[in-house]
C-alpha positions in Angstrom: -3.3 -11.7 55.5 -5.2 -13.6 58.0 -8.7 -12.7 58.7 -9.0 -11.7 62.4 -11.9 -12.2 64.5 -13.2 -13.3 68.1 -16.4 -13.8 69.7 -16.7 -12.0 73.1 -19.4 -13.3 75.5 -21.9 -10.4 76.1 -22.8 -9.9 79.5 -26.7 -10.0 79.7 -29.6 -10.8 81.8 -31.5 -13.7 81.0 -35.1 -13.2 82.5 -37.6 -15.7 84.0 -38.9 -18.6 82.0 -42.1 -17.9 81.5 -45.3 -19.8 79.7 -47.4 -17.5 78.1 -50.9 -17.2 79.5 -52.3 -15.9 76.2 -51.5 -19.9 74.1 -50.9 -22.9 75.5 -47.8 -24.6 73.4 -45.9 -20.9 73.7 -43.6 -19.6 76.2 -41.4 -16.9 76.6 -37.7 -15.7 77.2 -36.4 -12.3 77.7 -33.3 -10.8 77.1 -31.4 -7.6 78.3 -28.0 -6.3 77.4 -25.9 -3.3 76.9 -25.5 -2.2 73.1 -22.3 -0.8 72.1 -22.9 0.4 68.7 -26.0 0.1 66.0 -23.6 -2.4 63.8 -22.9 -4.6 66.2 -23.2 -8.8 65.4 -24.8 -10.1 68.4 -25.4 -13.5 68.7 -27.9 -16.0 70.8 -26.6 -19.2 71.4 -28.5 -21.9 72.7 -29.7 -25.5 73.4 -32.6 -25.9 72.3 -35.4 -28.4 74.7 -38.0 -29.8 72.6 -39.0 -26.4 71.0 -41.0 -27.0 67.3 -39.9 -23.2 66.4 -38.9 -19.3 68.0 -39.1 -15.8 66.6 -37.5 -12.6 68.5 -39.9 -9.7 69.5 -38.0 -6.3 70.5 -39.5 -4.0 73.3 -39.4 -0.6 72.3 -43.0 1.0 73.4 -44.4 -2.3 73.4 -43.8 -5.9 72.1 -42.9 -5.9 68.1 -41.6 -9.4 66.3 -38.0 -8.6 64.8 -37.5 -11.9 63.3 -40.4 -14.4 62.1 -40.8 -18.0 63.5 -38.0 -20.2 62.5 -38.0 -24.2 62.6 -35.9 -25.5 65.5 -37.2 -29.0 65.1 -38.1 -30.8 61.3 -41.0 -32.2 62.7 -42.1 -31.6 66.3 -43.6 -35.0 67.0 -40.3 -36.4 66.7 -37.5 -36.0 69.2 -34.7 -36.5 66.3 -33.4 -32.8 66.6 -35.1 -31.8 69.6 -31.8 -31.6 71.5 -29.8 -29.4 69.1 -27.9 -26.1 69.5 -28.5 -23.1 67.8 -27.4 -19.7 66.9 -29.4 -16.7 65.8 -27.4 -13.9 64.7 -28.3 -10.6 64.4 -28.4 -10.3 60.5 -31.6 -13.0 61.1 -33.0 -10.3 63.1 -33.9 -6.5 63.1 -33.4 -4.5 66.1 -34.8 -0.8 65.7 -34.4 1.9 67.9 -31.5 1.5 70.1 -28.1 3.3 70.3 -25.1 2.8 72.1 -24.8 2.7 75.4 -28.3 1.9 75.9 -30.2 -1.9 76.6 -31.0 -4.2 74.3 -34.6 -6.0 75.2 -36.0 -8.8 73.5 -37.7 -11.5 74.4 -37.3 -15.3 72.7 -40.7 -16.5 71.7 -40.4 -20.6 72.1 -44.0 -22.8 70.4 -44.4 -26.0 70.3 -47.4 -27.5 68.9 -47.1 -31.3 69.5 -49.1 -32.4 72.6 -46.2 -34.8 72.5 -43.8 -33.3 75.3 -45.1 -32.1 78.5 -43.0 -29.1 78.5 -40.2 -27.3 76.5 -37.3 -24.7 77.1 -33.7 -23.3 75.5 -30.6 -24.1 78.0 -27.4 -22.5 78.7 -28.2 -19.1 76.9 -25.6 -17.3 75.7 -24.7 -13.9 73.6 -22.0 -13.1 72.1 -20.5 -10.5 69.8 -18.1 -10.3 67.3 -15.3 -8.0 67.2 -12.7 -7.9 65.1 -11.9 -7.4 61.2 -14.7 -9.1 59.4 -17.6 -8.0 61.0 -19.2 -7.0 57.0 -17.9 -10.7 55.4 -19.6 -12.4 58.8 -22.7 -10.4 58.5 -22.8 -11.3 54.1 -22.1 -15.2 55.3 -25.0 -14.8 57.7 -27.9 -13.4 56.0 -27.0 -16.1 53.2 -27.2 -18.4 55.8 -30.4 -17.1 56.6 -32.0 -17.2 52.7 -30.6 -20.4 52.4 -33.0 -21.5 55.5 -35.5 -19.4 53.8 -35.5 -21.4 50.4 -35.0 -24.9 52.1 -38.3 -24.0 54.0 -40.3 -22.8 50.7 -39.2 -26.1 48.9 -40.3 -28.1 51.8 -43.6 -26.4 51.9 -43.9 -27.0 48.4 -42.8 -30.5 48.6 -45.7 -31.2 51.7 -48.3 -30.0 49.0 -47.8 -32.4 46.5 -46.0 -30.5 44.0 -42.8 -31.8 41.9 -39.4 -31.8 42.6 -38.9 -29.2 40.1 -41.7 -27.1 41.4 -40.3 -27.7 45.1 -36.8 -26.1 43.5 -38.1 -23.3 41.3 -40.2 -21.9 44.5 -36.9 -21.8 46.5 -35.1 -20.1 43.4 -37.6 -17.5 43.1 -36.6 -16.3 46.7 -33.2 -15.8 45.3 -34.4 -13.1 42.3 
């Protein structure tokens, strides 16, 4: 039997662009939309403009980060990947305190530490959620998607600092256990 599943564009409200007047090299995105239910898979699709990395903050009673800073660029003085798309899924990310039927707010925090490019941005924003079937396989294919980044990242940190191949690998395996 056929796995069924389809992606349905979220309605949402995509705030004001905004640069942060705390850091220069940070500016930030907010997000509104309508939850349906606590296990939904919401994701944020986007192109990204020159952005070295983002994390998601949540607003419930203040600002509070749901997701750490992720790479969106290998190396943010070069404009190799600065032009890719992206998806974040909710698995990446954890929301707290909402239920259904109420908004969703979170805002997308966008750095970019070269003094390379005179400014940065996401385009063409999108959410989307998935209904259908195999919501629980999607969400198991998605956090491994996310430890996967998780290990590449250690054994390039690992990799930057000198150490061995091997070392690079074990550190990345150790995430695993």
């Amino acid at each position: 039997m056929a796995v069924q599943r389809s992606w349905v564009p979220l309605e949402a409200v995509v705030g004001v662009w905004e640069i942060s007047p705390f850091c220069s090299g940070k500016a930030l995105l907010e997000l509104v939309w309508k939850c349906r239910s606590a296990a939904d898979v919401v994701c944020i699709v986007f192109k990204n403009r020159y952005c070295a990395s983002v994390s998601i903050e949540q607003f419930v009673n203040g600002w509070t980060q749901v997701m750490k800073p992720v790479p969106l660029m290998e190396d943010s003085h070069c404009e190799l990947d600065a032009q890719r798309w992206h998806c974040l899924c909710s698995s990446e990310w954890r929301l707290t305190h909402f239920r259904a039927g109420e908004d969703v707010k979170i805002r997308l925090v966008l750095c970019q530490s070269s003094g390379l490019w005179d400014d940065f941005s996401v385009q063409r924003v999108s959410l989307y959620r998935l209904e259908g079937s195999d919501r629980d396989q999607f969400q198991k294919q998605s956090e491994a998607i996310g430890l996967f980044r998780r290990c590449k990242e250690a054994a390039a940190k690992h990799a930057q600092a000198g150490s061995s191949p091997a070392a690079s690998v074990i550190a990345a395996v150790e995430l695993l256990q």
